[in-house]
Coordinates of C-alpha atoms in Angstrom, one line a residue:
X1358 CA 0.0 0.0 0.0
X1359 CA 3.0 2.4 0.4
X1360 CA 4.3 1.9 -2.7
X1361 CA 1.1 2.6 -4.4
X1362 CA 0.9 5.8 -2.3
X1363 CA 4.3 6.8 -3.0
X1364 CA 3.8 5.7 -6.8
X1365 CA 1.0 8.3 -6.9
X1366 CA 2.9 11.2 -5.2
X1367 CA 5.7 10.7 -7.5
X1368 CA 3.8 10.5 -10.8
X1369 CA 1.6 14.0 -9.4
X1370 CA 4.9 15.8 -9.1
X1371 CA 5.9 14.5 -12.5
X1372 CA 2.7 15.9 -13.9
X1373 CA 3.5 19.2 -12.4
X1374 CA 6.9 19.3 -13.6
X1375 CA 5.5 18.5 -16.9
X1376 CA 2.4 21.3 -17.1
X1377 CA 4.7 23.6 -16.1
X1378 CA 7.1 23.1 -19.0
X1379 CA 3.6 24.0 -21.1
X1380 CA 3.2 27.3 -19.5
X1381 CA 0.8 27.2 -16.6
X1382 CA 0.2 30.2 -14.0
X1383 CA 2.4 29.8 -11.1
X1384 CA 0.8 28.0 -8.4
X1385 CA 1.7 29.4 -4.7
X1386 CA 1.2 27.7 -2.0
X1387 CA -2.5 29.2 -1.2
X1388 CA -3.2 29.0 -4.7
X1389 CA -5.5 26.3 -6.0
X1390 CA -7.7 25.4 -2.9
X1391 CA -11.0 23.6 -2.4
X1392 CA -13.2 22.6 -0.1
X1393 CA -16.4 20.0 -0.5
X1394 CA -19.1 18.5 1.6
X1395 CA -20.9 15.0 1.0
X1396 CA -23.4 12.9 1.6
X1397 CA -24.6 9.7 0.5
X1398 CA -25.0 5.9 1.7
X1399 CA -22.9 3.0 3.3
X1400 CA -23.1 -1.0 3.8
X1401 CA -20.6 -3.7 4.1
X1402 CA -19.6 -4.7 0.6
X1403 CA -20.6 -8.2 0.9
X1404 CA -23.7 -10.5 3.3
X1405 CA -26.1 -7.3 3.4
X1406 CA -29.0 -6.2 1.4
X1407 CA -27.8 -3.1 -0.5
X1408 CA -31.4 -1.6 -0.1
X1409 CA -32.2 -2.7 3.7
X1410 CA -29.3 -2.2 5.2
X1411 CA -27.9 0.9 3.6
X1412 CA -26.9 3.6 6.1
X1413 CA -26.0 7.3 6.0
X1414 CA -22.9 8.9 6.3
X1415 CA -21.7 12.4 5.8
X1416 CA -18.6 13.6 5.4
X1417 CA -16.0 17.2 4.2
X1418 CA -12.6 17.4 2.6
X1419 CA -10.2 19.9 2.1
X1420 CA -7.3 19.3 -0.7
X1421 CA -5.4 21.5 -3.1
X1422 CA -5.0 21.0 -6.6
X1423 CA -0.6 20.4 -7.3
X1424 CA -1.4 20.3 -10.9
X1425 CA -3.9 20.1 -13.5
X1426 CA -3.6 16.0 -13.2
X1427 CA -3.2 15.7 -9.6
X1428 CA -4.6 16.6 -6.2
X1429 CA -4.2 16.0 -2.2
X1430 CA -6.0 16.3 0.7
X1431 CA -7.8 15.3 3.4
X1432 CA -11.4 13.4 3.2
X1433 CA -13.4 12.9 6.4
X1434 CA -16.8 10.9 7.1
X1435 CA -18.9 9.9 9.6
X1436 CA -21.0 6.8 9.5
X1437 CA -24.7 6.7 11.2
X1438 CA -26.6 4.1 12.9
X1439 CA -24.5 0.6 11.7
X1440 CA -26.7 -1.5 13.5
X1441 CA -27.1 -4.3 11.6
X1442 CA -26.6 -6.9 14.5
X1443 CA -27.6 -5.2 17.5
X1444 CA -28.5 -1.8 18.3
X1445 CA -25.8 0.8 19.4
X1446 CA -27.7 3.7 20.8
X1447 CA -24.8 6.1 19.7
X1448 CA -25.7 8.2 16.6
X1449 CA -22.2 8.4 15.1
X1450 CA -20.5 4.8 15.3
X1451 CA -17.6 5.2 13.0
X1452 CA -15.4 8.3 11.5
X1453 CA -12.7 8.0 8.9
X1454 CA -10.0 10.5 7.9
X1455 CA -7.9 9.6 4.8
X1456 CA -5.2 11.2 3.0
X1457 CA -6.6 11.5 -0.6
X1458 CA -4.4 11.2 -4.0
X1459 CA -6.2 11.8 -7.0
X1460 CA -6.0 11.4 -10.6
X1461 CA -7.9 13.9 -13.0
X1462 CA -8.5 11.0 -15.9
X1463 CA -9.6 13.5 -18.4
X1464 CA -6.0 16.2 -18.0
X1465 CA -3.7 12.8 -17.8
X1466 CA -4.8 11.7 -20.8
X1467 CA -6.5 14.0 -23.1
X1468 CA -4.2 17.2 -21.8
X1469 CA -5.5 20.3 -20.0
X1470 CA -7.6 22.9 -21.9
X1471 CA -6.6 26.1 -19.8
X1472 CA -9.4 25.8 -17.2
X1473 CA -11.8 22.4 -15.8
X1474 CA -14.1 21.1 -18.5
X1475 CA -17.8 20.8 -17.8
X1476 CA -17.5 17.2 -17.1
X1477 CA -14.5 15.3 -15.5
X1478 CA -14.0 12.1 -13.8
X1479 CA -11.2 11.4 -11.4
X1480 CA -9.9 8.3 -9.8
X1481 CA -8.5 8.4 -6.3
X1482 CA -7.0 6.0 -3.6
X1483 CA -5.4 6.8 -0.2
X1484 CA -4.7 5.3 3.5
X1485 CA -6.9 6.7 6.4
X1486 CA -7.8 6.1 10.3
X1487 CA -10.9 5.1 11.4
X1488 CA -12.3 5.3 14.8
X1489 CA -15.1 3.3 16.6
X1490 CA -17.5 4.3 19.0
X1491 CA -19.4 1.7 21.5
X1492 CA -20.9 1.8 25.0
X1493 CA -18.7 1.7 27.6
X1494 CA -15.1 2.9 28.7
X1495 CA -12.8 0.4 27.2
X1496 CA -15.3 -0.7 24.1
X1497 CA -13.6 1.8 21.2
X1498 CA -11.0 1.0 19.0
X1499 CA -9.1 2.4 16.1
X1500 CA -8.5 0.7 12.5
X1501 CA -6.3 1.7 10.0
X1502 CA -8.0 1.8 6.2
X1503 CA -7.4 2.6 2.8
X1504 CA -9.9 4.0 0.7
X1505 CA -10.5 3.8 -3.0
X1506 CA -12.9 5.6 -5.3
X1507 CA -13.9 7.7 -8.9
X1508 CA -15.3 11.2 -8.8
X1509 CA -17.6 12.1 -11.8
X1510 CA -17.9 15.9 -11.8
X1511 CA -20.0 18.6 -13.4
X1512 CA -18.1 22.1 -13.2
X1513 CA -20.4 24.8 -13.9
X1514 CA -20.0 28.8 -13.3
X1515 CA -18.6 31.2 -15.1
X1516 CA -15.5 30.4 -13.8
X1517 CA -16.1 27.0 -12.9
X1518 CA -15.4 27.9 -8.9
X1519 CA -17.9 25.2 -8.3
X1520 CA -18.5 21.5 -9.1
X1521 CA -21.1 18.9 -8.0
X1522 CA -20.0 15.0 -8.2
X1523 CA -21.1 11.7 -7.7
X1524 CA -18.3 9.5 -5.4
X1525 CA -18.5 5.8 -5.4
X1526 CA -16.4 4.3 -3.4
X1527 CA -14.4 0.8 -1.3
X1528 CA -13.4 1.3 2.6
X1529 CA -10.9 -1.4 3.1
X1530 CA -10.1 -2.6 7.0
X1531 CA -6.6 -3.6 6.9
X1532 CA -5.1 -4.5 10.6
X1533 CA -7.8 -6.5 11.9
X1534 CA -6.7 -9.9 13.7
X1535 CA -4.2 -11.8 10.5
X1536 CA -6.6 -14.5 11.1
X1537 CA -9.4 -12.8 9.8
X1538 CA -7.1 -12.4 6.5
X1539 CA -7.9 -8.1 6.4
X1540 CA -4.3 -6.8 6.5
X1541 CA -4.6 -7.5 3.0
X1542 CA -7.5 -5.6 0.9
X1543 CA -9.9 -8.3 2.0
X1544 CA -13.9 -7.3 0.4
X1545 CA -14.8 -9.4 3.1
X1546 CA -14.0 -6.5 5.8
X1547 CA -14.8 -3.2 3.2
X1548 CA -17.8 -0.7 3.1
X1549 CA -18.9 0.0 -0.1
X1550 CA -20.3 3.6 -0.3
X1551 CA -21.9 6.1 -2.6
X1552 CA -21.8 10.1 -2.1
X1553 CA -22.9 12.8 -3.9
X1554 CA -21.0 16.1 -2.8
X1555 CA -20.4 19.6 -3.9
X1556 CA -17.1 21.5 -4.4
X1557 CA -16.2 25.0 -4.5
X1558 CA -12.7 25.9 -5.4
X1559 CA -11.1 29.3 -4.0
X1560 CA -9.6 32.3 -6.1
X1561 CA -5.4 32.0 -6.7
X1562 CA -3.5 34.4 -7.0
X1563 CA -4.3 34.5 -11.2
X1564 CA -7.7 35.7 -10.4
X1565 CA -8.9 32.3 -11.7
X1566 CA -10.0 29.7 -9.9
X1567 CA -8.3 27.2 -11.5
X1568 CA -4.7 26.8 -13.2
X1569 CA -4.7 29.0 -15.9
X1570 CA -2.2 29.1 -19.5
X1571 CA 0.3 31.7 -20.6
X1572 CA 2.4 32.0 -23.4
X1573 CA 5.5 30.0 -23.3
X1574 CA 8.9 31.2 -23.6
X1575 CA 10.1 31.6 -27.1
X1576 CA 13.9 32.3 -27.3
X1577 CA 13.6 33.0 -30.9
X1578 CA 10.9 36.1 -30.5
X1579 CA 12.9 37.1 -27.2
X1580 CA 16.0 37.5 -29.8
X1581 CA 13.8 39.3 -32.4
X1582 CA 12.9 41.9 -29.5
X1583 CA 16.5 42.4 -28.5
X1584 CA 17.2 43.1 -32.3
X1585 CA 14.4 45.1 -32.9
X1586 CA 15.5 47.2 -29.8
X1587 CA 19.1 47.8 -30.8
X1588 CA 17.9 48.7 -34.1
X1589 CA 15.9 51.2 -32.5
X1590 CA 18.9 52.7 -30.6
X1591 CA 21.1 52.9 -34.1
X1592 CA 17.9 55.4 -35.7
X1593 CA 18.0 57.4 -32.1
X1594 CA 21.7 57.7 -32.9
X1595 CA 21.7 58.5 -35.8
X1596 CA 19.1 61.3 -35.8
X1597 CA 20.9 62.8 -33.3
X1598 CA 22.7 64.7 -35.9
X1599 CA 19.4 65.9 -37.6
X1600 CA 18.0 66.7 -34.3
X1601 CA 20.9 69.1 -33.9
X1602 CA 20.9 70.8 -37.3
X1603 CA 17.4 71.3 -37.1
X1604 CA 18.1 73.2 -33.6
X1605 CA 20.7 75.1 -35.3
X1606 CA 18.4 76.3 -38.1
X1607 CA 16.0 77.1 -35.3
X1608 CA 18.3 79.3 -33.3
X1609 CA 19.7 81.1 -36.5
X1610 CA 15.6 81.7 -37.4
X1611 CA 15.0 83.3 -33.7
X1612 CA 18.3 85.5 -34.4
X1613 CA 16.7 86.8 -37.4
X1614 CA 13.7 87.5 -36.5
X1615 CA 15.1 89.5 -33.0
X1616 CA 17.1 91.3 -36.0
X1617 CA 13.8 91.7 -38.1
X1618 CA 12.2 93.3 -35.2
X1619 CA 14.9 95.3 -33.9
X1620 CA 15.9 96.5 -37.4
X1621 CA 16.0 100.2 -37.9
X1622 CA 14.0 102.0 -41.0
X1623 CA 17.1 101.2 -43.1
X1624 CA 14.3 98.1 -44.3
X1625 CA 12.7 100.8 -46.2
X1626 CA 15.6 100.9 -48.4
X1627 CA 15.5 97.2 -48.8
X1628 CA 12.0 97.5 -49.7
X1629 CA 12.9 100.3 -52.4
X1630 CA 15.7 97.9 -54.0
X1631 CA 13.1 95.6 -54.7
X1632 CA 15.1 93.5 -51.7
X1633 CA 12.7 91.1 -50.0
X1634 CA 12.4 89.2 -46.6
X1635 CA 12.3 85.4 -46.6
X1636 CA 10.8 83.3 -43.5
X1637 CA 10.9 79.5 -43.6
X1638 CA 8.5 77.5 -41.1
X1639 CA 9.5 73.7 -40.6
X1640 CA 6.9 71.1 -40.1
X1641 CA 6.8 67.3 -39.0
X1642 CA 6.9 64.5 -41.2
X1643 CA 3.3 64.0 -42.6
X1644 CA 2.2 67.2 -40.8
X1645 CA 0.6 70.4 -42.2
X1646 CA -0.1 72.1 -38.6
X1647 CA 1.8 74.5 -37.5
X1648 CA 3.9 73.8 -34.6
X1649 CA 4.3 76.0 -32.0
X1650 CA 8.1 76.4 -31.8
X1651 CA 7.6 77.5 -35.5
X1652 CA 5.5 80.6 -34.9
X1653 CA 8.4 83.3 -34.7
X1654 CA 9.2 82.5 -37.9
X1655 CA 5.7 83.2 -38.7
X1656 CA 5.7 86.4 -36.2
X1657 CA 8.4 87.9 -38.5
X1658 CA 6.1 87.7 -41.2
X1659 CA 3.5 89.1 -39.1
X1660 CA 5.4 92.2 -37.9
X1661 CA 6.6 93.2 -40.9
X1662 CA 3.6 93.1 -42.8
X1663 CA 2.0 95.2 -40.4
X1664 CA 4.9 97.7 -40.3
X1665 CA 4.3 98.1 -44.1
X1666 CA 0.8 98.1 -45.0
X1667 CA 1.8 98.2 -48.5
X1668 CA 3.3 94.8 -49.2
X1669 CA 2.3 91.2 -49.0
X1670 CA 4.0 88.3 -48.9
X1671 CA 3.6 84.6 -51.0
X1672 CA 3.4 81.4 -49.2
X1673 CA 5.0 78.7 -50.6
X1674 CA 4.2 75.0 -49.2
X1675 CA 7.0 72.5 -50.2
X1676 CA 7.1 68.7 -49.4
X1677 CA 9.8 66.0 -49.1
X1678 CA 10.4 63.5 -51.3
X1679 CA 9.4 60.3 -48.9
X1680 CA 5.9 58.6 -49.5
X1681 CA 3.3 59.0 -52.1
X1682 CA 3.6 61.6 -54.7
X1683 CA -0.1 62.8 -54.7
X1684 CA -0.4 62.8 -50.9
X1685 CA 2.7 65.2 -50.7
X1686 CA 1.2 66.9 -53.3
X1687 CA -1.8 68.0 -51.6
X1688 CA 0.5 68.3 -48.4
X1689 CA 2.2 71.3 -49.4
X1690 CA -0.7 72.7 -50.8
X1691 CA -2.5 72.2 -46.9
X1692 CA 1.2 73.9 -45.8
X1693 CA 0.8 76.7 -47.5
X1694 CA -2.1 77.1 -46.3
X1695 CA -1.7 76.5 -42.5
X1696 CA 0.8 79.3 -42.9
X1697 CA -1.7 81.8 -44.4
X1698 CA -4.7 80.5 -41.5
X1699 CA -2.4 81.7 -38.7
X1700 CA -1.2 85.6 -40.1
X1701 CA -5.0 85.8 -40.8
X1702 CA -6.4 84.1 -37.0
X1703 CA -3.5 85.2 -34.9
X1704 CA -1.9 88.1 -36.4
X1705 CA -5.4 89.7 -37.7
X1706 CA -3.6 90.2 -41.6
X1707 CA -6.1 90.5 -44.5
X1708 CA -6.4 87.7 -46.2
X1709 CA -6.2 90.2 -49.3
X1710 CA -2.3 90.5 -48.8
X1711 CA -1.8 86.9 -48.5
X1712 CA -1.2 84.4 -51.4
X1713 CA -0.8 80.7 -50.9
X1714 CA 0.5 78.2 -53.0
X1715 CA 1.2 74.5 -52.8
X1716 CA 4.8 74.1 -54.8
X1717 CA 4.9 70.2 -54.6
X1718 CA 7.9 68.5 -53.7
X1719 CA 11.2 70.4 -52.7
X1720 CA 14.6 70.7 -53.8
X1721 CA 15.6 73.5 -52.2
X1722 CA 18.0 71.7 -49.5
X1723 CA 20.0 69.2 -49.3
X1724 CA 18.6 67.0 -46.7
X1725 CA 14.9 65.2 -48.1
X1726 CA 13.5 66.4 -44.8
X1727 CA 14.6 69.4 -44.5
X1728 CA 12.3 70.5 -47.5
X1729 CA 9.2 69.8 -45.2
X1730 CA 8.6 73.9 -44.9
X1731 CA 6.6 76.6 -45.9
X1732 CA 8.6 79.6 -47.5
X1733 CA 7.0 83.3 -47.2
X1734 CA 8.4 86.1 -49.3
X1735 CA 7.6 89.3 -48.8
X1736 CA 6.4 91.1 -51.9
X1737 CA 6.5 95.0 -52.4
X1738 CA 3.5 96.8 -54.8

């Protein structure tokens, strides 16, 4: 009987070892807990009528589920009323408590689904201690036992927290007197006995109430990721140097427009020569709003136009080279545009002294993306 116990222990830690290669949740220790209550009938397996001389017993277990194949516990039952000799007054004549190893039949052999199927059958075996109660001081005795049985369950619930199952099952006696022949699993000193029980099984620390799947380790994807992520850090690097001319441009842009504004009415003469002022306003890739750093550029504009009531300027909208030709296209055109939208909303410029124009792709510098801009020129009458 050791052995088979031990055999059982064994092959439930294999199965463990084994769904946890798959990618099951961790289990902690106060994961994967359930408790159950039962009740049913009892008579000795063989010499009694199995309608007369059935009796009830009721009984609880607590056990935790190791792995999807394979759970232990405790089982407990008391046994009413065995009077089939001679009447014992007592109400309760006989407990059990067993140490119960079982088999999920359905997850051993047909694998486990990521949660308890709707039906399942189990088969479980394990030794236990029964106690006997009789009249008198010195009349009660103990007997070791090993129980055998098969649970068929129904899980039901959204989560399946809850089962209801049927339990037959065989109570062998095994240290009676050797005579008797009952240290061995002797149906001549068993109880046969059938329960019906429910089960409800508590939340882990998954938020399931069951072992639940995840996704496996995959060194090959891990590897991707890593590549993926140094490639990543190469573009950062190497837009670094863009990042920096842009700011450059930028900082040269805000010194000419302090100049613009500061400039004494020396412009006039430029004006006179025909001379004209240039603003260029940068925008994002695929963008035609403009952004906020960009709006001194459009200020200058702004300021001058309102210094000189009789000039205008032209708004060109260019476009990079990168994507598709008709969408940039109509991107420089919407530029242009977005230019003209903020003299007129922000600045208050008549719309008269404004010209926009959508010039298509530019050429203007060197660098593709620099060309992502919106050029105004002032224009004299």
């Amino acid at each position: 009987m050791k052995k088979i116990i031990l055999s059982a222990m064994i092959a439930g830690i294999a199965m463990t070892a084994s769904a946890q290669e798959k990618g099951l949740s961790q289990s902690k220790f106060f994961d994967n807990w359930q408790i159950g209550a039962n009740v049913g009938g009892y008579v000795p397996t063989k010499g009694y009528d199995l309608i007369e001389d059935v009796r009830l017993n009721f009984g609880a277990e607590l056990s935790k589920q190791i792995s999807p194949v394979f759970r232990l516990g405790f089982d407990a039952n008391a046994y009413l009323n065995g009077n089939w000799e001679e009447r014992n007054p007592l109400v309760i004549e006989h407990t059990n408590v067993a140490v119960i190893g079982a088999f999920n039949l359905n997850n051993l052999f047909a694998g486990y689904k990521g949660e308890p199927r709707k039906f399942e059958v189990e088969a479980f075996a394990g030794p236990g201690w029964m106690h006997h109660f009789f009249q008198g001081d010195n009349n009660n005795y103990n007997t070791m036992t090993t129980k055998f049985g098969a649970n068929f369950m129904y899980n039901f619930g959204a989560n399946k927290a809850w089962a209801v199952k049927l339990t037959p099952s065989i109570l062998y006696f095994i240290d009676t007197p050797s005579s008797d022949a009952a240290n061995s699993l002797n149906i001549n000193h068993s109880l046969s006995q059938v329960n019906v029980g429910i089960v409800y099984r508590f939340k882990g620390s998954n938020g399931a109430h069951h072992f639940t799947e995840i996704e496996g380790r995959n060194q090959a994807e891990i590897d991707q990721l890593n590549n993926n992520i140094n490639n990543l850090r190469n573009q950062v690097s190497s837009k670094e140097g863009e990042i920096n001319s842009a700011q450059e441009r930028i900082a040269q842009l805000e010194k000419e427009l302090e100049e613009a504004k500061n400039k004494e009415p020396e412009i006039q003469t430029i004006t006179k020569t025909k001379q004209t002022l240039e603003s260029v306003v940068t925008f994002g890739l695929g963008k035609s709003t403009v952004d906020a750093s960009q709006l001194p550029n459009v200020e200058r504009i702004a300021t001058y136009l309102k210094k000189y009531p009789n000039s205008r300027v032209v708004i060109k909208g260019f476009a990079s080279p990168e994507g598709n030709e008709e969408k940039n296209i109509a991107l420089a055109n919407a530029r242009a545009e977005s230019v003209k939208k903020v003299l007129i909303a922000r600045y208050k410029i008549d719309a008269n002294r404004i010209v926009a124009q959508g010039n298509g792709i530019g050429d203007m510098f060197s660098e593709p993306e620099w060309n992502r801009v919106s050029i105004a020129t002032i224009e004299e009458k």
